[in-house]
């Protein structure tokens, strides 16, 4: 796979958004642009970042410090050759260092079966008391009992649905923000810090940002 390229430039409009914080990059503001070629899609993917949101790629550039990245891998395409100014250069390195050393984002994790059942048990008495209070004005005992049976059946259905859920791990796309299911034998720790839908090799049906978010996310 061809290596990604990185450059720093002034935003040419106010339409681009930072891939990490999802905020708009103001026209003329400095941004770091990453271009990477996808063999599976046969196309280039372009990502924009605020300087304070960009992280040195941990896998592709393992062991490369923010200073080395700026000096050796970041092309200066800015209007004022910002990397030639010592003060601005120091600020950019400081921004990238802070973002690179920030805590790793944790993958979204569904509640376990035991946790779900425990929460249902805690909430169930409160729900019954609330329904009983609403039914108090009804005079007919038969109507009240029927309503209670319906309520119990509904609660049993809810409990059955909850008990069928198993622990499921997810990973979020850094491009579109949608969550994708992970196989049962895959740990989020094996995935790169920056993950995108087109990197989904286990479920090609949702290996694109255009695909809808999966049910249960």
XYZ file of C-alpha atoms in Angstrom, residues 15-196:
182
model
C -16.768 23.919 4.089
C -14.242 21.341 5.293
C -14.578 19.679 8.704
C -11.969 18.265 11.054
C -12.068 14.479 10.969
C -11.404 14.186 14.696
C -13.532 16.886 16.362
C -16.075 17.183 13.482
C -15.969 20.988 13.742
C -15.727 23.270 10.701
C -12.245 24.445 9.704
C -12.582 28.174 9.085
C -11.548 29.621 5.728
C -7.848 30.523 5.880
C -7.219 28.545 9.095
C -4.229 26.215 9.133
C -5.133 22.559 8.643
C -3.229 19.310 8.176
C -4.360 17.307 5.157
C -3.760 13.552 4.890
C -4.148 11.712 1.588
C -4.240 7.908 1.561
C -4.918 5.517 -1.308
C -7.346 2.630 -0.754
C -6.664 -0.437 -2.887
C -10.066 -1.951 -2.087
C -11.863 1.197 -3.276
C -9.262 2.202 -5.880
C -9.480 5.818 -4.792
C -7.776 8.419 -2.628
C -9.195 9.327 0.773
C -8.546 12.875 1.953
C -8.852 13.805 5.635
C -8.603 17.289 7.169
C -7.551 18.082 10.739
C -7.063 21.095 12.945
C -3.398 21.204 13.955
C -4.454 20.611 17.576
C -6.482 17.523 16.550
C -3.871 15.714 14.440
C -2.095 12.637 15.824
C 1.068 11.104 14.412
C -0.142 7.778 12.891
C 0.843 5.178 15.521
C 1.182 2.235 13.123
C 2.449 3.759 9.895
C 4.911 5.981 11.776
C 5.667 4.021 14.912
C 8.534 5.613 16.807
C 8.322 8.906 14.908
C 8.135 11.892 17.277
C 5.971 14.949 16.534
C 9.168 16.951 15.880
C 10.424 14.372 13.369
C 7.031 14.171 11.727
C 6.834 17.937 11.178
C 10.414 18.233 9.970
C 10.558 15.113 7.766
C 7.022 14.161 6.727
C 4.906 17.340 6.735
C 4.955 19.317 3.488
C 4.534 23.077 3.907
C 1.880 24.290 1.445
C 0.743 27.233 3.561
C 0.444 30.781 2.273
C 3.185 32.108 4.554
C 5.563 29.115 4.800
C 4.607 28.700 8.451
C 7.147 25.946 9.082
C 9.906 28.441 8.344
C 8.832 30.603 11.268
C 10.355 29.220 14.511
C 7.532 30.488 16.717
C 4.739 29.067 14.551
C 6.700 25.841 14.068
C 6.966 25.387 17.842
C 3.209 25.959 18.242
C 2.362 23.352 15.596
C 4.684 20.777 17.170
C 3.143 21.491 20.584
C -0.388 21.004 19.178
C 0.512 17.677 17.540
C 2.365 16.480 20.655
C -0.657 17.194 22.873
C -3.049 15.381 20.509
C -0.696 12.409 20.014
C -0.286 11.881 23.762
C -4.008 12.206 24.497
C -5.718 9.093 25.988
C -6.834 6.501 23.448
C -10.517 6.499 22.557
C -12.291 3.422 23.922
C -14.540 1.318 21.735
C -18.253 1.391 22.499
C -19.307 -1.630 24.524
C -22.784 -3.035 24.942
C -24.020 -3.956 28.408
C -23.612 -7.577 29.362
C -26.582 -9.864 29.894
C -26.016 -9.870 33.665
C -25.891 -6.054 33.833
C -29.066 -5.722 31.747
C -30.995 -8.225 33.883
C -29.787 -6.578 37.089
C -30.982 -3.159 35.952
C -34.362 -4.595 34.959
C -34.773 -6.187 38.386
C -33.969 -2.866 40.076
C -36.445 -0.930 37.946
C -39.310 -3.431 37.878
C -40.811 -2.721 41.367
C -40.880 1.001 40.626
C -42.722 0.408 37.344
C -45.375 -1.777 39.022
C -46.004 0.783 41.733
C -46.445 3.532 39.160
C -48.952 1.511 37.124
C -50.896 0.507 40.223
C -51.253 4.157 41.178
C -52.695 5.006 37.776
C -55.198 2.130 37.949
C -56.463 2.975 41.422
C -59.580 4.913 40.196
C -60.838 1.877 38.211
C -63.652 0.264 40.118
C -63.975 -3.106 38.407
C -61.561 -5.697 39.821
C -61.795 -7.743 36.618
C -60.606 -4.821 34.510
C -57.751 -4.147 36.913
C -56.662 -7.790 36.903
C -56.742 -7.952 33.117
C -54.674 -4.800 32.920
C -52.200 -6.254 35.409
C -51.921 -9.440 33.336
C -51.270 -7.376 30.214
C -48.662 -5.383 32.093
C -46.991 -8.567 33.337
C -46.974 -10.054 29.822
C -45.391 -6.877 28.489
C -42.724 -6.950 31.194
C -42.034 -10.634 30.491
C -41.557 -9.759 26.814
C -39.133 -6.991 27.720
C -37.214 -9.359 29.993
C -37.072 -12.013 27.267
C -35.705 -9.492 24.753
C -33.089 -8.272 27.194
C -31.973 -11.781 28.135
C -31.412 -12.669 24.459
C -28.865 -9.899 24.027
C -25.253 -10.991 24.364
C -22.178 -8.920 24.931
C -21.319 -7.122 21.674
C -18.334 -4.897 20.970
C -18.347 -2.043 18.471
C -15.917 0.255 16.660
C -16.655 3.811 15.541
C -15.658 5.235 12.143
C -13.481 8.351 12.395
C -14.907 9.623 9.078
C -18.697 9.331 9.410
C -19.059 8.622 13.163
C -21.163 5.469 12.599
C -20.697 2.366 14.764
C -19.929 -1.074 13.276
C -20.221 -4.451 15.017
C -17.071 -6.418 15.750
C -16.952 -10.224 15.386
C -17.142 -12.146 18.640
C -13.505 -13.233 18.335
C -12.128 -9.740 17.645
C -10.915 -7.290 20.308
C -11.032 -3.487 19.787
C -7.442 -3.389 21.037
C -6.293 -5.029 17.793
C -7.631 -2.137 15.697
C -5.693 1.038 14.837
C -6.394 4.306 16.675
C -7.845 5.705 13.458
C -10.430 3.373 11.977
C -12.713 3.887 8.958
